[in-house]
Amino acid sequence: AAATAKAVAIAEAAAKEKAQYMDSDRLEKEKSEVVKEYRAKAQLEIDSLKQQLEAMQSASRAVQEGDAKGAVDTVRQQKDEEIAALKEMHVKALEAEREKVKQAA
């Protein structure tokens, strides 16, 4: 009877140890799954933030290029106006010369 009780006690101890090991293993697997899930969510968030940053940088470059283009267009327009004014002055000077020639003739 003592040997049977001892064998039962050893079997129960082994069963408890096995249960603890199985619980520990199950908890480790669950923890691993949770970690994978959080890493996946974090990676999605990182990817989303990278896309937002790239979009903002692209928009910033477009604005800067637009500002540069606008500045070039403004200078070009000013130069065109100066050229038009010079042409107009030249035409008036030529007309004045023609009038002098006509009056002299």
PDB file of C-alpha atoms in Angstrom:
ATOM      1  CA  ALA A   1       0.000   0.000   0.000  1.00  0.00           C
ATOM      2  CA  ALA A   2       2.849   2.363   0.814  1.00  0.00           C
ATOM      3  CA  ALA A   3       4.499   1.554  -2.491  1.00  0.00           C
ATOM      4  CA  THR A   4       1.220   2.184  -4.306  1.00  0.00           C
ATOM      5  CA  ALA A   5       0.768   5.499  -2.495  1.00  0.00           C
ATOM      6  CA  LYS A   6       4.348   6.449  -3.339  1.00  0.00           C
ATOM      7  CA  ALA A   7       3.821   5.484  -7.004  1.00  0.00           C
ATOM      8  CA  VAL A   8       0.596   7.534  -7.090  1.00  0.00           C
ATOM      9  CA  ALA A   9       2.397  10.503  -5.522  1.00  0.00           C
ATOM     10  CA  ILE A  10       5.224  10.232  -8.055  1.00  0.00           C
ATOM     11  CA  ALA A  11       2.711   9.954 -10.891  1.00  0.00           C
ATOM     12  CA  GLU A  12       0.790  13.011  -9.593  1.00  0.00           C
ATOM     13  CA  ALA A  13       4.018  14.998  -9.242  1.00  0.00           C
ATOM     14  CA  ALA A  14       5.021  14.009 -12.777  1.00  0.00           C
ATOM     15  CA  ALA A  15       1.559  14.950 -14.059  1.00  0.00           C
ATOM     16  CA  LYS A  16       1.756  18.368 -12.291  1.00  0.00           C
ATOM     17  CA  GLU A  17       5.215  18.988 -13.696  1.00  0.00           C
ATOM     18  CA  LYS A  18       4.034  17.991 -17.170  1.00  0.00           C
ATOM     19  CA  ALA A  19       0.970  20.261 -16.811  1.00  0.00           C
ATOM     20  CA  GLN A  20       3.187  23.161 -15.698  1.00  0.00           C
ATOM     21  CA  TYR A  21       5.520  22.524 -18.609  1.00  0.00           C
ATOM     22  CA  MET A  22       2.569  22.362 -21.009  1.00  0.00           C
ATOM     23  CA  ASP A  23       1.106  25.575 -19.510  1.00  0.00           C
ATOM     24  CA  SER A  24       4.501  27.220 -19.768  1.00  0.00           C
ATOM     25  CA  ASP A  25       4.854  26.057 -23.371  1.00  0.00           C
ATOM     26  CA  ARG A  26       1.304  27.237 -24.196  1.00  0.00           C
ATOM     27  CA  LEU A  27       1.966  30.625 -22.565  1.00  0.00           C
ATOM     28  CA  GLU A  28       5.222  30.953 -24.492  1.00  0.00           C
ATOM     29  CA  LYS A  29       3.405  30.198 -27.754  1.00  0.00           C
ATOM     30  CA  GLU A  30       0.645  32.704 -26.920  1.00  0.00           C
ATOM     31  CA  LYS A  31       3.240  35.311 -26.005  1.00  0.00           C
ATOM     32  CA  SER A  32       5.022  34.645 -29.285  1.00  0.00           C
ATOM     33  CA  GLU A  33       1.760  35.066 -31.214  1.00  0.00           C
ATOM     34  CA  VAL A  34       0.973  38.320 -29.400  1.00  0.00           C
ATOM     35  CA  VAL A  35       4.469  39.619 -30.117  1.00  0.00           C
ATOM     36  CA  LYS A  36       4.110  38.701 -33.808  1.00  0.00           C
ATOM     37  CA  GLU A  37       0.728  40.418 -33.928  1.00  0.00           C
ATOM     38  CA  TYR A  38       2.076  43.614 -32.343  1.00  0.00           C
ATOM     39  CA  ARG A  39       5.119  43.582 -34.630  1.00  0.00           C
ATOM     40  CA  ALA A  40       2.847  43.227 -37.670  1.00  0.00           C
ATOM     41  CA  LYS A  41       0.649  46.109 -36.473  1.00  0.00           C
ATOM     42  CA  ALA A  42       3.728  48.223 -35.713  1.00  0.00           C
ATOM     43  CA  GLN A  43       5.156  47.487 -39.173  1.00  0.00           C
ATOM     44  CA  LEU A  44       1.874  48.505 -40.811  1.00  0.00           C
ATOM     45  CA  GLU A  45       1.921  51.735 -38.819  1.00  0.00           C
ATOM     46  CA  ILE A  46       5.556  52.358 -39.784  1.00  0.00           C
ATOM     47  CA  ASP A  47       4.770  51.712 -43.458  1.00  0.00           C
ATOM     48  CA  SER A  48       1.795  54.068 -43.262  1.00  0.00           C
ATOM     49  CA  LEU A  49       3.906  56.783 -41.651  1.00  0.00           C
ATOM     50  CA  LYS A  50       6.634  56.320 -44.268  1.00  0.00           C
ATOM     51  CA  GLN A  51       4.046  56.741 -47.028  1.00  0.00           C
ATOM     52  CA  GLN A  52       2.692  59.879 -45.352  1.00  0.00           C
ATOM     53  CA  LEU A  53       6.219  61.266 -45.005  1.00  0.00           C
ATOM     54  CA  GLU A  54       7.008  60.529 -48.650  1.00  0.00           C
ATOM     55  CA  ALA A  55       3.770  62.202 -49.726  1.00  0.00           C
ATOM     56  CA  MET A  56       4.557  65.256 -47.592  1.00  0.00           C
ATOM     57  CA  GLN A  57       8.113  65.430 -48.961  1.00  0.00           C
ATOM     58  CA  SER A  58       6.813  65.099 -52.503  1.00  0.00           C
ATOM     59  CA  ALA A  59       4.260  67.853 -51.873  1.00  0.00           C
ATOM     60  CA  SER A  60       6.983  70.029 -50.344  1.00  0.00           C
ATOM     61  CA  ARG A  61       9.226  69.508 -53.383  1.00  0.00           C
ATOM     62  CA  ALA A  62       6.315  70.299 -55.680  1.00  0.00           C
ATOM     63  CA  VAL A  63       5.637  73.527 -53.767  1.00  0.00           C
ATOM     64  CA  GLN A  64       9.322  74.483 -53.866  1.00  0.00           C
ATOM     65  CA  GLU A  65       9.536  73.687 -57.565  1.00  0.00           C
ATOM     66  CA  GLY A  66       6.291  75.581 -58.094  1.00  0.00           C
ATOM     67  CA  ASP A  67       7.706  78.557 -56.186  1.00  0.00           C
ATOM     68  CA  ALA A  68      10.869  78.407 -58.286  1.00  0.00           C
ATOM     69  CA  LYS A  69       8.809  78.102 -61.459  1.00  0.00           C
ATOM     70  CA  GLY A  70       6.645  80.999 -60.316  1.00  0.00           C
ATOM     71  CA  ALA A  71       9.734  83.112 -59.651  1.00  0.00           C
ATOM     72  CA  VAL A  72      11.134  82.238 -63.094  1.00  0.00           C
ATOM     73  CA  ASP A  73       7.790  83.040 -64.699  1.00  0.00           C
ATOM     74  CA  THR A  74       7.684  86.383 -62.876  1.00  0.00           C
ATOM     75  CA  VAL A  75      11.205  87.300 -64.029  1.00  0.00           C
ATOM     76  CA  ARG A  76      10.389  86.124 -67.556  1.00  0.00           C
ATOM     77  CA  GLN A  77       7.236  88.259 -67.556  1.00  0.00           C
ATOM     78  CA  GLN A  78       9.212  91.294 -66.315  1.00  0.00           C
ATOM     79  CA  LYS A  79      11.831  90.784 -69.036  1.00  0.00           C
ATOM     80  CA  ASP A  80       9.094  90.390 -71.665  1.00  0.00           C
ATOM     81  CA  GLU A  81       7.544  93.671 -70.490  1.00  0.00           C
ATOM     82  CA  GLU A  82      10.948  95.397 -70.609  1.00  0.00           C
ATOM     83  CA  ILE A  83      11.546  94.073 -74.138  1.00  0.00           C
ATOM     84  CA  ALA A  84       8.072  95.185 -75.224  1.00  0.00           C
ATOM     85  CA  ALA A  85       8.724  98.662 -73.779  1.00  0.00           C
ATOM     86  CA  LEU A  86      12.113  98.854 -75.539  1.00  0.00           C
ATOM     87  CA  LYS A  87      10.538  97.758 -78.834  1.00  0.00           C
ATOM     88  CA  GLU A  88       7.850 100.379 -78.416  1.00  0.00           C
ATOM     89  CA  MET A  89      10.471 103.061 -77.714  1.00  0.00           C
ATOM     90  CA  HIS A  90      12.466 101.897 -80.756  1.00  0.00           C
ATOM     91  CA  VAL A  91       9.370 102.016 -82.983  1.00  0.00           C
ATOM     92  CA  LYS A  92       8.544 105.554 -81.737  1.00  0.00           C
ATOM     93  CA  ALA A  93      12.126 106.655 -82.350  1.00  0.00           C
ATOM     94  CA  LEU A  94      11.987 105.259 -85.911  1.00  0.00           C
ATOM     95  CA  GLU A  95       8.657 107.019 -86.489  1.00  0.00           C
ATOM     96  CA  ALA A  96      10.145 110.256 -85.186  1.00  0.00           C
ATOM     97  CA  GLU A  97      13.112 109.819 -87.583  1.00  0.00           C
ATOM     98  CA  ARG A  98      10.693 109.280 -90.497  1.00  0.00           C
ATOM     99  CA  GLU A  99       8.816 112.443 -89.584  1.00  0.00           C
ATOM    100  CA  LYS A 100      12.088 114.414 -89.511  1.00  0.00           C
ATOM    101  CA  VAL A 101      13.038 112.986 -92.918  1.00  0.00           C
ATOM    102  CA  LYS A 102       9.582 113.819 -94.346  1.00  0.00           C
ATOM    103  CA  GLN A 103       9.737 117.348 -92.972  1.00  0.00           C
ATOM    104  CA  ALA A 104      13.234 117.843 -94.282  1.00  0.00           C
ATOM    105  CA  ALA A 105      12.221 116.637 -97.746  1.00  0.00           C
TER     106      ALA A 105
END
